[in-house]
Amino acid sequence: MSKHEKKDCTTRKCTSEQQKKAIRRNYATRAASAKSSEVSTVNVRIKNYRDRNGGHPHVIVDDIDNNHVSVGFTHSPKKGKGHPNYALAINPLGGPGKAYMRRQGTIAPHSAYYESRNGIMTKPDYTKAQEYAERAKQKYIEKTHKKK
């Protein structure tokens, strides 16, 4: 080996953003599965919801009429002027960062959601999501029955 040749290192640099994302996702999945072995988890369906800001991930909790009942995820601990979001035990998207759940459910047509994928949530977190979704569902039912 000459003086100018590089040695084959065990650590390799990623050449593309896709590789970096795949590696991060792999590490996050491993971390989540390690945490999930300690706490009972639930597999959930996650879709992005088209909103004013382009789209955010939501967990699909239920369906009513031709609509999804969902609760949104965020990385922000607070909404607006200091209203707290619900802190999740593990990130359902498998990311390394801390995740939070909005405290208000959303009911929107199936066409408003895109990019379906799977995720995991702890049972207490999923129960809380169902509670938020149920509130939104009751509000929707009251609103639709008043019109009739």
XYZ file of C-alpha atoms in Angstrom:
148
model
C 0.000 0.000 0.000
C 1.423 3.330 -1.011
C 1.579 6.441 1.047
C -1.344 8.123 -0.775
C -3.835 5.249 -0.731
C -6.653 5.445 1.750
C -7.321 2.663 4.207
C -10.667 0.907 4.172
C -12.350 2.293 7.292
C -15.088 0.492 9.123
C -17.079 3.711 9.472
C -18.424 4.837 6.143
C -19.893 8.124 5.169
C -23.329 8.167 3.605
C -23.450 9.423 0.072
C -27.108 10.409 -0.085
C -29.836 11.804 2.097
C -31.893 8.646 1.510
C -29.166 6.511 3.046
C -28.959 8.840 6.038
C -32.723 8.683 6.540
C -32.703 4.900 6.262
C -29.935 4.605 8.860
C -31.711 7.013 11.237
C -34.981 5.125 10.779
C -33.200 1.837 11.522
C -31.645 3.166 14.734
C -34.945 4.752 15.779
C -36.808 1.494 15.137
C -34.282 -0.402 17.219
C -34.583 2.124 20.044
C -38.371 2.020 19.884
C -38.430 -1.775 19.891
C -36.092 -1.817 22.890
C -38.441 0.538 24.717
C -41.501 -1.342 23.509
C -40.217 -4.581 25.030
C -40.494 -2.848 28.409
C -43.968 -1.360 27.799
C -46.938 -2.944 26.036
C -47.527 -1.333 22.651
C -50.228 -1.089 20.018
C -49.647 -1.050 16.253
C -51.317 1.986 14.691
C -51.993 3.326 11.210
C -50.490 6.744 10.541
C -51.358 8.984 7.605
C -50.379 12.523 6.729
C -53.267 15.009 6.854
C -53.351 17.844 4.337
C -53.780 21.037 6.315
C -52.911 24.723 5.904
C -49.251 24.008 6.684
C -48.817 21.354 4.005
C -49.412 18.191 6.018
C -48.763 16.602 9.379
C -48.837 12.984 10.571
C -52.020 11.797 12.274
C -52.938 8.498 13.902
C -56.174 7.095 12.454
C -58.306 6.070 15.429
C -61.732 5.456 13.886
C -63.982 6.009 10.863
C -67.376 7.714 10.791
C -69.508 8.111 7.660
C -66.899 8.607 4.907
C -64.397 10.327 7.208
C -61.355 9.411 9.263
C -61.266 10.320 12.949
C -57.648 11.152 13.753
C -55.338 12.857 16.236
C -52.255 14.764 15.099
C -48.609 14.407 16.122
C -46.071 17.182 16.561
C -42.568 17.835 17.917
C -43.671 20.922 19.788
C -44.469 20.608 23.515
C -46.915 23.521 23.347
C -49.535 24.821 20.953
C -50.199 28.503 20.451
C -49.992 30.611 23.601
C -48.691 27.911 25.918
C -51.421 25.264 25.649
C -49.615 21.978 26.340
C -49.613 19.047 23.943
C -49.748 15.499 25.325
C -46.211 14.031 25.634
C -45.850 10.526 24.158
C -43.702 7.837 25.775
C -42.208 6.737 22.433
C -42.150 8.393 19.040
C -44.795 6.594 16.926
C -43.026 7.593 13.720
C -39.822 5.887 14.841
C -37.807 9.096 14.888
C -35.134 9.944 17.422
C -36.837 13.091 18.741
C -39.527 13.495 21.393
C -43.078 13.374 20.037
C -46.257 14.988 21.283
C -49.915 14.507 20.469
C -52.374 17.308 19.841
C -55.227 17.343 22.324
C -57.920 17.871 19.690
C -59.178 15.227 17.294
C -59.762 15.833 13.594
C -62.556 14.517 11.404
C -61.906 14.872 7.694
C -62.715 13.004 4.458
C -60.524 10.072 3.421
C -59.253 12.153 0.482
C -57.619 14.647 2.884
C -55.166 11.974 4.050
C -52.211 10.561 2.143
C -49.035 8.474 2.609
C -50.197 5.649 4.872
C -47.654 3.879 7.099
C -47.499 1.889 10.311
C -46.298 2.995 13.727
C -46.397 1.995 17.374
C -47.824 3.645 20.472
C -47.932 2.598 24.085
C -51.332 1.464 25.355
C -51.800 4.479 27.668
C -50.938 6.871 24.806
C -53.337 5.109 22.430
C -56.087 5.212 25.064
C -55.556 8.977 25.335
C -55.738 9.280 21.522
C -59.033 7.368 21.570
C -60.339 9.756 24.233
C -59.468 12.813 22.106
C -60.952 11.154 19.012
C -64.160 10.263 20.859
C -64.621 13.912 21.889
C -64.245 15.030 18.268
C -66.613 12.279 17.126
C -69.303 13.340 19.610
C -68.953 16.946 18.475
C -69.309 15.827 14.834
C -72.408 13.739 15.621
C -74.063 16.629 17.466
C -73.285 18.992 14.599
C -74.631 16.674 11.885
C -77.823 15.780 13.804
C -78.673 19.466 14.405
C -78.691 20.090 10.644
C -81.238 17.326 9.973
